[in-house]
Tab-separated table of N, CA and C in Angstrom:
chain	number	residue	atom	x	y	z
K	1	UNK	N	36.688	-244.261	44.269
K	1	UNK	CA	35.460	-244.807	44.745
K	1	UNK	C	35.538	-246.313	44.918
K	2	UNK	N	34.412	-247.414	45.417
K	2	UNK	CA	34.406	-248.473	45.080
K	2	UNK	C	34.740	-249.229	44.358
K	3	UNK	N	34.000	-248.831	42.828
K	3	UNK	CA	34.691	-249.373	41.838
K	3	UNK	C	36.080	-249.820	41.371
K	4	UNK	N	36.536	-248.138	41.896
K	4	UNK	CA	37.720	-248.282	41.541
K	4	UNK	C	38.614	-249.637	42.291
K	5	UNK	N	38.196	-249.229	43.712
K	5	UNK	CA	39.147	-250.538	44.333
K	5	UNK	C	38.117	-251.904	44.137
K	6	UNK	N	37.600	-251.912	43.379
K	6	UNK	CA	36.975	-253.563	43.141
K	6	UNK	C	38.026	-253.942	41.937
K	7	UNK	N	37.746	-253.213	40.951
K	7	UNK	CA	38.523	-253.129	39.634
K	7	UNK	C	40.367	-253.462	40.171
K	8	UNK	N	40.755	-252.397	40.872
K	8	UNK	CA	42.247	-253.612	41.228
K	8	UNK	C	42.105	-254.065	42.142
K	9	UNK	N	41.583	-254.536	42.705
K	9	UNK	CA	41.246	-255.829	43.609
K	9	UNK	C	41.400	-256.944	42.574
K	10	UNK	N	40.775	-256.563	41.426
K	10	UNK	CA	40.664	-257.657	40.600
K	10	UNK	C	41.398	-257.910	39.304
K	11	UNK	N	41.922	-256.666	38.709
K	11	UNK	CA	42.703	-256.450	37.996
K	11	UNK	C	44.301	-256.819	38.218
K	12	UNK	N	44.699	-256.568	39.631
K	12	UNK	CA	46.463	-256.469	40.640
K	12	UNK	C	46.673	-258.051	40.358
K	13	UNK	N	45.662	-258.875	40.336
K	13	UNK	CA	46.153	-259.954	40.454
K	13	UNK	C	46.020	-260.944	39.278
K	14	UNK	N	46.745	-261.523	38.697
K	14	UNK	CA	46.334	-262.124	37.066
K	14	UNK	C	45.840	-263.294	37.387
K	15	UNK	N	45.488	-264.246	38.878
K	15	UNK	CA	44.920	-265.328	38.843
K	15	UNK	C	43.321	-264.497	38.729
K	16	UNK	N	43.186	-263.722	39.378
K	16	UNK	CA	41.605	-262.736	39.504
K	16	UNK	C	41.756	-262.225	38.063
K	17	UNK	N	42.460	-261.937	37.642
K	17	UNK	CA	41.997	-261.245	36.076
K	17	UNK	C	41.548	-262.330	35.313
K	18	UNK	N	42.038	-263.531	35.216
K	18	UNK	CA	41.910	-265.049	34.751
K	18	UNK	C	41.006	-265.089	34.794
K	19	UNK	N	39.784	-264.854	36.198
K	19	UNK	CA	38.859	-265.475	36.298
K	19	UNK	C	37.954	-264.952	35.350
K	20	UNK	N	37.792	-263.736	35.208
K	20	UNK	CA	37.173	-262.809	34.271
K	20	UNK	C	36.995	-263.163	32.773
K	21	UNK	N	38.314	-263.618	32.444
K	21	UNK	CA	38.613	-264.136	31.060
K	21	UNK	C	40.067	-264.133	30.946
K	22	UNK	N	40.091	-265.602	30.642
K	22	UNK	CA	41.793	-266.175	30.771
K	22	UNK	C	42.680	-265.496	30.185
K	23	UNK	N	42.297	-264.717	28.806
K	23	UNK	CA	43.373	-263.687	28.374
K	23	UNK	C	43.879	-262.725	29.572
K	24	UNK	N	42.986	-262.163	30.057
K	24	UNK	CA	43.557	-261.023	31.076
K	24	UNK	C	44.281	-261.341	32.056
K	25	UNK	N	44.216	-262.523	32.270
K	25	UNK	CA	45.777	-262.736	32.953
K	25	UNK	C	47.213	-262.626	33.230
K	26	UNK	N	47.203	-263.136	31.309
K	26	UNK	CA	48.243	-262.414	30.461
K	26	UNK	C	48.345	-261.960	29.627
K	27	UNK	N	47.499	-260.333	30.224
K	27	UNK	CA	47.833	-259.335	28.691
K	27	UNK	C	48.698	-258.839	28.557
K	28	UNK	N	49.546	-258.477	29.405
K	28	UNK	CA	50.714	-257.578	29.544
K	28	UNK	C	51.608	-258.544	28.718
K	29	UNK	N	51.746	-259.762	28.448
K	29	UNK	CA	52.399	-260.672	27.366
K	29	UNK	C	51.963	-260.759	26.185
K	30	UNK	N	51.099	-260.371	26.187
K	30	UNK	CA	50.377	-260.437	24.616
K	30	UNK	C	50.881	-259.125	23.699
K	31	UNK	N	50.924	-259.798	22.421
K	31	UNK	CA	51.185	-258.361	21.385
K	31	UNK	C	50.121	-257.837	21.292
K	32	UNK	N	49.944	-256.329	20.716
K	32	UNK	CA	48.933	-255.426	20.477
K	32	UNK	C	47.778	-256.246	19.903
K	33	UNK	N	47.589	-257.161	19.137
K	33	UNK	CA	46.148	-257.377	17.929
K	33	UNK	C	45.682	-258.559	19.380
K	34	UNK	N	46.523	-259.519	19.883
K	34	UNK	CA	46.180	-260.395	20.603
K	34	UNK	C	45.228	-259.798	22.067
K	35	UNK	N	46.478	-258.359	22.269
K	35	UNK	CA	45.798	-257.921	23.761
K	35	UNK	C	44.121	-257.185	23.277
K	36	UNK	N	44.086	-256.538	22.136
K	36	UNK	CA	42.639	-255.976	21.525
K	36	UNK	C	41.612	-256.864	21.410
K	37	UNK	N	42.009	-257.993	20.669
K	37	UNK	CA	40.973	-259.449	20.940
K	37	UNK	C	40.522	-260.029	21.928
K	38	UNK	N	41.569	-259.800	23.218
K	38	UNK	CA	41.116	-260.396	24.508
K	38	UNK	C	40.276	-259.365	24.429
K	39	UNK	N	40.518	-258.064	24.803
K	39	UNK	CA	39.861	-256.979	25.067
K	39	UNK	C	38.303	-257.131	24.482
K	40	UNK	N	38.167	-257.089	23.091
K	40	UNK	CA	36.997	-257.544	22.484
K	40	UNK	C	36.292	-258.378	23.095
K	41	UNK	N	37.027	-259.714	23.248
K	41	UNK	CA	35.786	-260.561	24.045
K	41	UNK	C	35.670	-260.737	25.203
K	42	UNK	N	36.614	-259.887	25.959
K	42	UNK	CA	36.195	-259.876	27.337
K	42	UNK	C	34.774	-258.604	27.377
K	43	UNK	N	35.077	-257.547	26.609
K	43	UNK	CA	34.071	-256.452	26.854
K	43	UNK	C	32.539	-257.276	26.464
K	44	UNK	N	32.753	-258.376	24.982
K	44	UNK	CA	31.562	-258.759	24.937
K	44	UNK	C	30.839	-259.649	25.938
K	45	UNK	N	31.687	-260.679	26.526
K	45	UNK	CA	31.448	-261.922	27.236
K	45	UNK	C	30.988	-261.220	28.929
K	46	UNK	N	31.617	-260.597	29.348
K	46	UNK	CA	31.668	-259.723	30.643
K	46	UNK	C	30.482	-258.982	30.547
K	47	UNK	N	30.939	-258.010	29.608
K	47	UNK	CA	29.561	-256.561	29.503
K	47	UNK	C	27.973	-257.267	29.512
K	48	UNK	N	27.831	-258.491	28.428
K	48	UNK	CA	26.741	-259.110	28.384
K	48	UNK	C	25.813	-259.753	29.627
K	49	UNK	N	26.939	-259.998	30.902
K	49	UNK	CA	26.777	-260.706	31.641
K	49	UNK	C	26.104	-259.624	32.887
K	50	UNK	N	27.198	-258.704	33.222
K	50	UNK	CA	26.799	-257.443	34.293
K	50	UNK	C	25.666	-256.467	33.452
K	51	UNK	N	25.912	-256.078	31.950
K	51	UNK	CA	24.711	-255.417	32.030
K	51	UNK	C	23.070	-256.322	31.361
K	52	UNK	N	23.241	-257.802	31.610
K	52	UNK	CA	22.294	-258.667	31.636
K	52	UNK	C	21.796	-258.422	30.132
K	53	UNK	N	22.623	-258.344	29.392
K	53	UNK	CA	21.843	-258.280	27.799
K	53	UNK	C	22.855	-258.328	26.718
K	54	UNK	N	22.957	-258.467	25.732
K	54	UNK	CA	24.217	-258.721	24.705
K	54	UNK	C	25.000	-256.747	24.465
K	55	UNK	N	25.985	-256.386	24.993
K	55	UNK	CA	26.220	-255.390	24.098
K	55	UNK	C	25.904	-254.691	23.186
K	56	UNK	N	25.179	-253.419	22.744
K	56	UNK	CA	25.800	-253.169	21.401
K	56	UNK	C	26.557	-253.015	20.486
K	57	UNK	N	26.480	-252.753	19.348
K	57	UNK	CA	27.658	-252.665	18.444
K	57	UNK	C	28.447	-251.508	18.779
K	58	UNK	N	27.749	-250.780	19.163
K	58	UNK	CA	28.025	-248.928	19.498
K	58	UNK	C	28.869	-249.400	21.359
K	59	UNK	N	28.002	-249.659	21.334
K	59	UNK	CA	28.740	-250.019	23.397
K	59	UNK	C	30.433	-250.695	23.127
K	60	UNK	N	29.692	-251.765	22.623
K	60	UNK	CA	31.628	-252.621	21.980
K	60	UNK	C	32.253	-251.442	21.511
K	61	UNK	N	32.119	-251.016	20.140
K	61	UNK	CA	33.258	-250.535	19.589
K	61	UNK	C	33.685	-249.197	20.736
K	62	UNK	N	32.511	-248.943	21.350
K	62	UNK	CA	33.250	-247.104	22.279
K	62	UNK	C	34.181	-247.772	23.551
K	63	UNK	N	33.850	-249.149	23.904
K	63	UNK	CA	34.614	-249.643	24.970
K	63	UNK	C	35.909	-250.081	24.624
K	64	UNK	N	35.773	-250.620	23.000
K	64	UNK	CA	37.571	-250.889	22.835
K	64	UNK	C	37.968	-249.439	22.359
K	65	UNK	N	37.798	-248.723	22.102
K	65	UNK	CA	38.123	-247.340	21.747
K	65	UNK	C	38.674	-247.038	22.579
K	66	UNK	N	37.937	-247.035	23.837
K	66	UNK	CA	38.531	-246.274	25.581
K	66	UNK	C	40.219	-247.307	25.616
K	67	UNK	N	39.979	-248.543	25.350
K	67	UNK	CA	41.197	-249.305	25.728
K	67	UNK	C	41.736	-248.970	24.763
K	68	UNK	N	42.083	-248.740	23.252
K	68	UNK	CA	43.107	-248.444	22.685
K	68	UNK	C	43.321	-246.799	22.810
K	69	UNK	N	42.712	-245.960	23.684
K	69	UNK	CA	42.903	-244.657	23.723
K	69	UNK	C	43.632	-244.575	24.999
K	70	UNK	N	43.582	-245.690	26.037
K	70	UNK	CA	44.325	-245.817	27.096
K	70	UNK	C	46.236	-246.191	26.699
K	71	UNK	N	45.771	-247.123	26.199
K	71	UNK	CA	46.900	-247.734	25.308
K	71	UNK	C	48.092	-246.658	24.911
K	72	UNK	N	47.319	-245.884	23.988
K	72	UNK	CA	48.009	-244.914	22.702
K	72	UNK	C	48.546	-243.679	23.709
K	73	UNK	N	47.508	-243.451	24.849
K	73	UNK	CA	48.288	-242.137	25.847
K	73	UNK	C	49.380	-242.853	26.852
K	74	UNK	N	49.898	-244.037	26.334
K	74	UNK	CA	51.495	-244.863	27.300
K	74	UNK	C	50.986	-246.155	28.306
K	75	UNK	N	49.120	-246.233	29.020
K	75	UNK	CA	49.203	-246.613	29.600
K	75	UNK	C	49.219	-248.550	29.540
K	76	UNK	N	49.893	-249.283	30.378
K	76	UNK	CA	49.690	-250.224	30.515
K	76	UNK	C	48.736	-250.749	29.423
K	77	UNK	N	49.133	-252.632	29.175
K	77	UNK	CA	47.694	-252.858	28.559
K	77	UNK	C	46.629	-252.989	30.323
K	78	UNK	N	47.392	-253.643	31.187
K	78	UNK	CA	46.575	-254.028	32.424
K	78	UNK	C	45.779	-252.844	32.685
K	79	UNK	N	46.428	-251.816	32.709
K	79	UNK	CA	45.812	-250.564	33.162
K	79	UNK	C	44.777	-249.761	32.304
K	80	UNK	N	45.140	-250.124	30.850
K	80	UNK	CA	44.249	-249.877	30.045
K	80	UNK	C	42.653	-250.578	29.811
K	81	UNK	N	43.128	-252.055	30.667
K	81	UNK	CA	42.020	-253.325	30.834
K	81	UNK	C	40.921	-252.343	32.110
K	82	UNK	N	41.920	-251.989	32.686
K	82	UNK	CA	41.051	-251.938	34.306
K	82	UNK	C	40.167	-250.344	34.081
K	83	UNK	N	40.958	-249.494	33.047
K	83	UNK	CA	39.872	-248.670	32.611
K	83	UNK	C	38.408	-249.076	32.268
K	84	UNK	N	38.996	-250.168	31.302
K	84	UNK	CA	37.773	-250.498	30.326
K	84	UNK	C	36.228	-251.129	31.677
K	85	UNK	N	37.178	-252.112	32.419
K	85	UNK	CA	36.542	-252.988	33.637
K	85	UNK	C	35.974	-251.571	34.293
K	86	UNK	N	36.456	-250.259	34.501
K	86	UNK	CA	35.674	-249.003	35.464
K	86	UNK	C	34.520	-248.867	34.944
K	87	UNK	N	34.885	-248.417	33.256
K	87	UNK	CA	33.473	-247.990	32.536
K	87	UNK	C	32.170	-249.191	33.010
K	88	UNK	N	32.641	-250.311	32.803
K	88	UNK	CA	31.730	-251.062	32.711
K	88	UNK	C	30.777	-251.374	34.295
K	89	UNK	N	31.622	-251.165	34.938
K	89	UNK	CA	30.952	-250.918	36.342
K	89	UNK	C	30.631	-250.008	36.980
K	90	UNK	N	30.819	-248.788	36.292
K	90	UNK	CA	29.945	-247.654	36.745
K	90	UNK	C	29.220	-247.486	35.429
K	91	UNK	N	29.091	-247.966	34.811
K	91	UNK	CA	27.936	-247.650	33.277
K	91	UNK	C	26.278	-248.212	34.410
K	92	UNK	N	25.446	-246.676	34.111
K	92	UNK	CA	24.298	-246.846	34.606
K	92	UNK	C	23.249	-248.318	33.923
K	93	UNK	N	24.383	-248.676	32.763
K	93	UNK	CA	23.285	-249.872	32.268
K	93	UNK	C	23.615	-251.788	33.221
K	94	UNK	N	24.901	-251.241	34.291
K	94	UNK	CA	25.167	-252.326	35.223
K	94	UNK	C	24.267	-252.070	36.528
K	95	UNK	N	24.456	-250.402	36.482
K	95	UNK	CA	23.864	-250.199	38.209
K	95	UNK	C	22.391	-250.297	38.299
K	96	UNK	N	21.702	-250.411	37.289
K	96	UNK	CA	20.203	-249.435	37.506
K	96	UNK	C	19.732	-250.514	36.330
K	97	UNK	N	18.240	-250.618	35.785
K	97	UNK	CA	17.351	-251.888	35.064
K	97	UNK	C	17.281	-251.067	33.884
K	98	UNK	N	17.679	-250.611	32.954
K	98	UNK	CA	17.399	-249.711	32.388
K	98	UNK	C	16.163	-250.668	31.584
K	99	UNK	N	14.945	-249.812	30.431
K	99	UNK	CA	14.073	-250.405	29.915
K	99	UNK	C	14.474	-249.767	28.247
K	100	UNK	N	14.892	-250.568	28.021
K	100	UNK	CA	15.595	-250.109	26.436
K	100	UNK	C	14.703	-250.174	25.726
K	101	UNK	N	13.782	-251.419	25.505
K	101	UNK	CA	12.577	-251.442	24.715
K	101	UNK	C	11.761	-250.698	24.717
K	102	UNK	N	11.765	-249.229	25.532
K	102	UNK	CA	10.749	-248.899	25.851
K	102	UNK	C	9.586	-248.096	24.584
K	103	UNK	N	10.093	-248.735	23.382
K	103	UNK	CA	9.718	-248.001	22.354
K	103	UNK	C	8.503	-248.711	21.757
K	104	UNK	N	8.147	-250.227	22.222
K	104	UNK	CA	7.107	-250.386	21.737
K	104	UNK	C	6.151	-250.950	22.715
K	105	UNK	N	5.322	-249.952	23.114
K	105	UNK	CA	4.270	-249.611	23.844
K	105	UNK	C	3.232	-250.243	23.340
K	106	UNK	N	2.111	-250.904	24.493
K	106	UNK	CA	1.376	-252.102	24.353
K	106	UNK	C	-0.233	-251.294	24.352
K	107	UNK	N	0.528	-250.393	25.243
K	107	UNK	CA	-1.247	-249.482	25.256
K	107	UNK	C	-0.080	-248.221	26.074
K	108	UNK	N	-1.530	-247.057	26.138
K	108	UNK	CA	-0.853	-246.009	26.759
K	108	UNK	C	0.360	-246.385	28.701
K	109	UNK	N	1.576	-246.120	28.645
K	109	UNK	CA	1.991	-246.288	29.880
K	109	UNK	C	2.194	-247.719	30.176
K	110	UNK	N	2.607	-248.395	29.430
K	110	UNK	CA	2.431	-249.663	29.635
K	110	UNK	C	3.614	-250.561	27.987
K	111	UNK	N	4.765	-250.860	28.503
K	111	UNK	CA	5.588	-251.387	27.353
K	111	UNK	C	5.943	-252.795	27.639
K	112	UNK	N	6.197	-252.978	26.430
K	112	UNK	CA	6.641	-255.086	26.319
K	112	UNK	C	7.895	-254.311	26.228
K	113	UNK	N	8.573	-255.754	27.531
K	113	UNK	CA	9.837	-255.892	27.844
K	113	UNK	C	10.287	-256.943	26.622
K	114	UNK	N	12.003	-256.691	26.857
K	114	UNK	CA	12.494	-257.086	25.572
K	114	UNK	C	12.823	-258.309	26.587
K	115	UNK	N	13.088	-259.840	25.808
K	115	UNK	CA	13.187	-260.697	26.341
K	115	UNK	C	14.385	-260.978	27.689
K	116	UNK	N	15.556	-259.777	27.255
K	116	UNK	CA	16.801	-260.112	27.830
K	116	UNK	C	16.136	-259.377	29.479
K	117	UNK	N	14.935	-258.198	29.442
K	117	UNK	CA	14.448	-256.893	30.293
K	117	UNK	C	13.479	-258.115	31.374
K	118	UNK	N	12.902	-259.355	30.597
K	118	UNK	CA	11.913	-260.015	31.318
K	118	UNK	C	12.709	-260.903	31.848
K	119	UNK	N	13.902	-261.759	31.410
K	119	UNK	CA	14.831	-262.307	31.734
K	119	UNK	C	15.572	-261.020	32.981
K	120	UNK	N	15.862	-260.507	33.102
K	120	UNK	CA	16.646	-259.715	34.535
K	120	UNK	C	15.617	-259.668	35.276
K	121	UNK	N	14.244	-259.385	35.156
K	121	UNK	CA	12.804	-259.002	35.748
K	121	UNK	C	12.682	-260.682	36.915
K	122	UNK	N	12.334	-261.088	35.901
K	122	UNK	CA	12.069	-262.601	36.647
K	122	UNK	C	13.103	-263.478	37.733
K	123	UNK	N	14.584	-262.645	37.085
K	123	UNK	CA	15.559	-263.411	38.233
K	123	UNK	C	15.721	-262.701	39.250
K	124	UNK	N	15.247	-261.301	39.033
K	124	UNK	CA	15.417	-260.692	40.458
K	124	UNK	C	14.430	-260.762	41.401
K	125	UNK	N	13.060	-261.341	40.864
K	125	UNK	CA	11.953	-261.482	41.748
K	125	UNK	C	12.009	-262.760	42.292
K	126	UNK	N	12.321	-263.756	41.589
K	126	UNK	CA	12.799	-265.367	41.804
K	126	UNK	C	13.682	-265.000	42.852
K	127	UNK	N	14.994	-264.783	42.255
K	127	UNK	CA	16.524	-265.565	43.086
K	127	UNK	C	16.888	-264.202	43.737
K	128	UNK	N	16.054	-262.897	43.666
K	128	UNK	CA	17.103	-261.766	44.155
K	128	UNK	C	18.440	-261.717	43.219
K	129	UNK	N	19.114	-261.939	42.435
K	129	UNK	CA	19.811	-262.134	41.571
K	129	UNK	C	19.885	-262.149	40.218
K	130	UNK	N	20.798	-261.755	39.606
K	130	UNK	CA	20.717	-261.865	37.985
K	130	UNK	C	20.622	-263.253	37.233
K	131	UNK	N	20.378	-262.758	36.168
K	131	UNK	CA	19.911	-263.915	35.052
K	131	UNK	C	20.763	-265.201	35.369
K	132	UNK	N	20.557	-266.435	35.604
K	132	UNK	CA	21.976	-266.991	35.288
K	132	UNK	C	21.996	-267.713	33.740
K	133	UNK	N	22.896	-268.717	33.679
K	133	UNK	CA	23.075	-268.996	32.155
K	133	UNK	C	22.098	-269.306	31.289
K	134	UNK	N	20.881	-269.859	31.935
K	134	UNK	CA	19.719	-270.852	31.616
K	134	UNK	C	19.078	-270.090	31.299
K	135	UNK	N	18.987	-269.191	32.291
K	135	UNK	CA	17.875	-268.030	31.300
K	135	UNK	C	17.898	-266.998	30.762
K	136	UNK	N	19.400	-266.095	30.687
K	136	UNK	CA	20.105	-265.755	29.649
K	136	UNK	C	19.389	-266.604	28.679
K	137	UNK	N	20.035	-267.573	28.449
K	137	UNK	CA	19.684	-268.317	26.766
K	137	UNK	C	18.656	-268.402	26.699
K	138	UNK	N	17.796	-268.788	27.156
K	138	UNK	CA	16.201	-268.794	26.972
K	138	UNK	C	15.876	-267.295	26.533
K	139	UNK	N	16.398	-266.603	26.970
K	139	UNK	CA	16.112	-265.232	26.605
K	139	UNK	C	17.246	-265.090	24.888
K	140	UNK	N	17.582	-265.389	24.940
K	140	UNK	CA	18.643	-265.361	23.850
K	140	UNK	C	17.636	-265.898	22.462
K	141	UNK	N	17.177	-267.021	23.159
K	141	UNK	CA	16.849	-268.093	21.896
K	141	UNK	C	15.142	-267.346	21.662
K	142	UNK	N	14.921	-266.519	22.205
K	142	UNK	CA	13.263	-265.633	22.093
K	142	UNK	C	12.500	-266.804	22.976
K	143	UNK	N	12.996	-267.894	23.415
K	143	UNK	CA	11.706	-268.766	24.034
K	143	UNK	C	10.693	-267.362	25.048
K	144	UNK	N	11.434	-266.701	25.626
K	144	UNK	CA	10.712	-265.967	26.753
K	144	UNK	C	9.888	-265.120	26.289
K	145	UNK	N	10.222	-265.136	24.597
K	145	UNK	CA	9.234	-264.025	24.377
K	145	UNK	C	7.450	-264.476	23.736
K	146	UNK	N	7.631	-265.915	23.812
K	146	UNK	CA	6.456	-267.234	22.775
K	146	UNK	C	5.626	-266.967	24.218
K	147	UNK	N	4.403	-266.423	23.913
K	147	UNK	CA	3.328	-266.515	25.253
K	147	UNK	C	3.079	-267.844	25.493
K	148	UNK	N	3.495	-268.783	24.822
K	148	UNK	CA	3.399	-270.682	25.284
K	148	UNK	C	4.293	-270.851	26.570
């Protein structure tokens, strides 16, 4: 599918993997604990960014799982990277707004967005576009959530 050829589009080349996060450039040089750490903070730093909200603990650990399960069946670390890079771009929480908060309801049919949910809300009505850094953090730091 798409993905797939976005993923080595971007993966084939280690100045494009760089851009992503400078480890992935050169993982295929890295020893095992070094290439898992890139892995770690690329899934956190990346994932946070496309699915517009910090990871979970559960999301992290099942995404390095997939890469050391790629790993352990022979493949590549690169190839094991560009798995991890598929999940994350076909995970319905990149393609689609999901409403995670939707658990605390303000009145019937009607829920408070979680700051990171009003933060994606506002940049796509603004800029057509996702959060960028500024309001990420604003959303980070709860300012978005102070009715001031």
């Amino acid at each position: 599918g798409i993905g797939e050829k976005v993923v080595d589009l971007v993966m084939d080349s280690p100045a494009n993997a760089a851009k992503l996060s400078t480890c992935l450039g050169n993982l295929e040089n890295s020893d095992g604990d070094a290439a898992a750490a890139c892995i770690d903070g690329f899934v956190k730093s990346f994932g946070k960014m496309i699915f517009r909200r910090p990871l979970t603990t559960t999301e992290v650990m099942g995404l390095n799982q997939l890469y050391q399960k790629f790993v352990s069946e022979g493949q590549s670390k690169n190839d094991s990277a560009k798995g991890v890079l598929l999940a994350l771009v076909n995970s319905p929480n990149f393609l689609y707004l999901p409403e995670l908060n939707g658990t605390a309801a303000a009145a019937a049919g009607v829920y408070n967005l979680s700051p990171y949910e009003l933060a994606t809300r506002l940049a796509y009505v603004l800029w057509r576009s996702a959060p960028d850094a500024q309001l990420m953090a604003a959303a980070e730091s709860g300012n978005l959530a102070r009715p001031d």
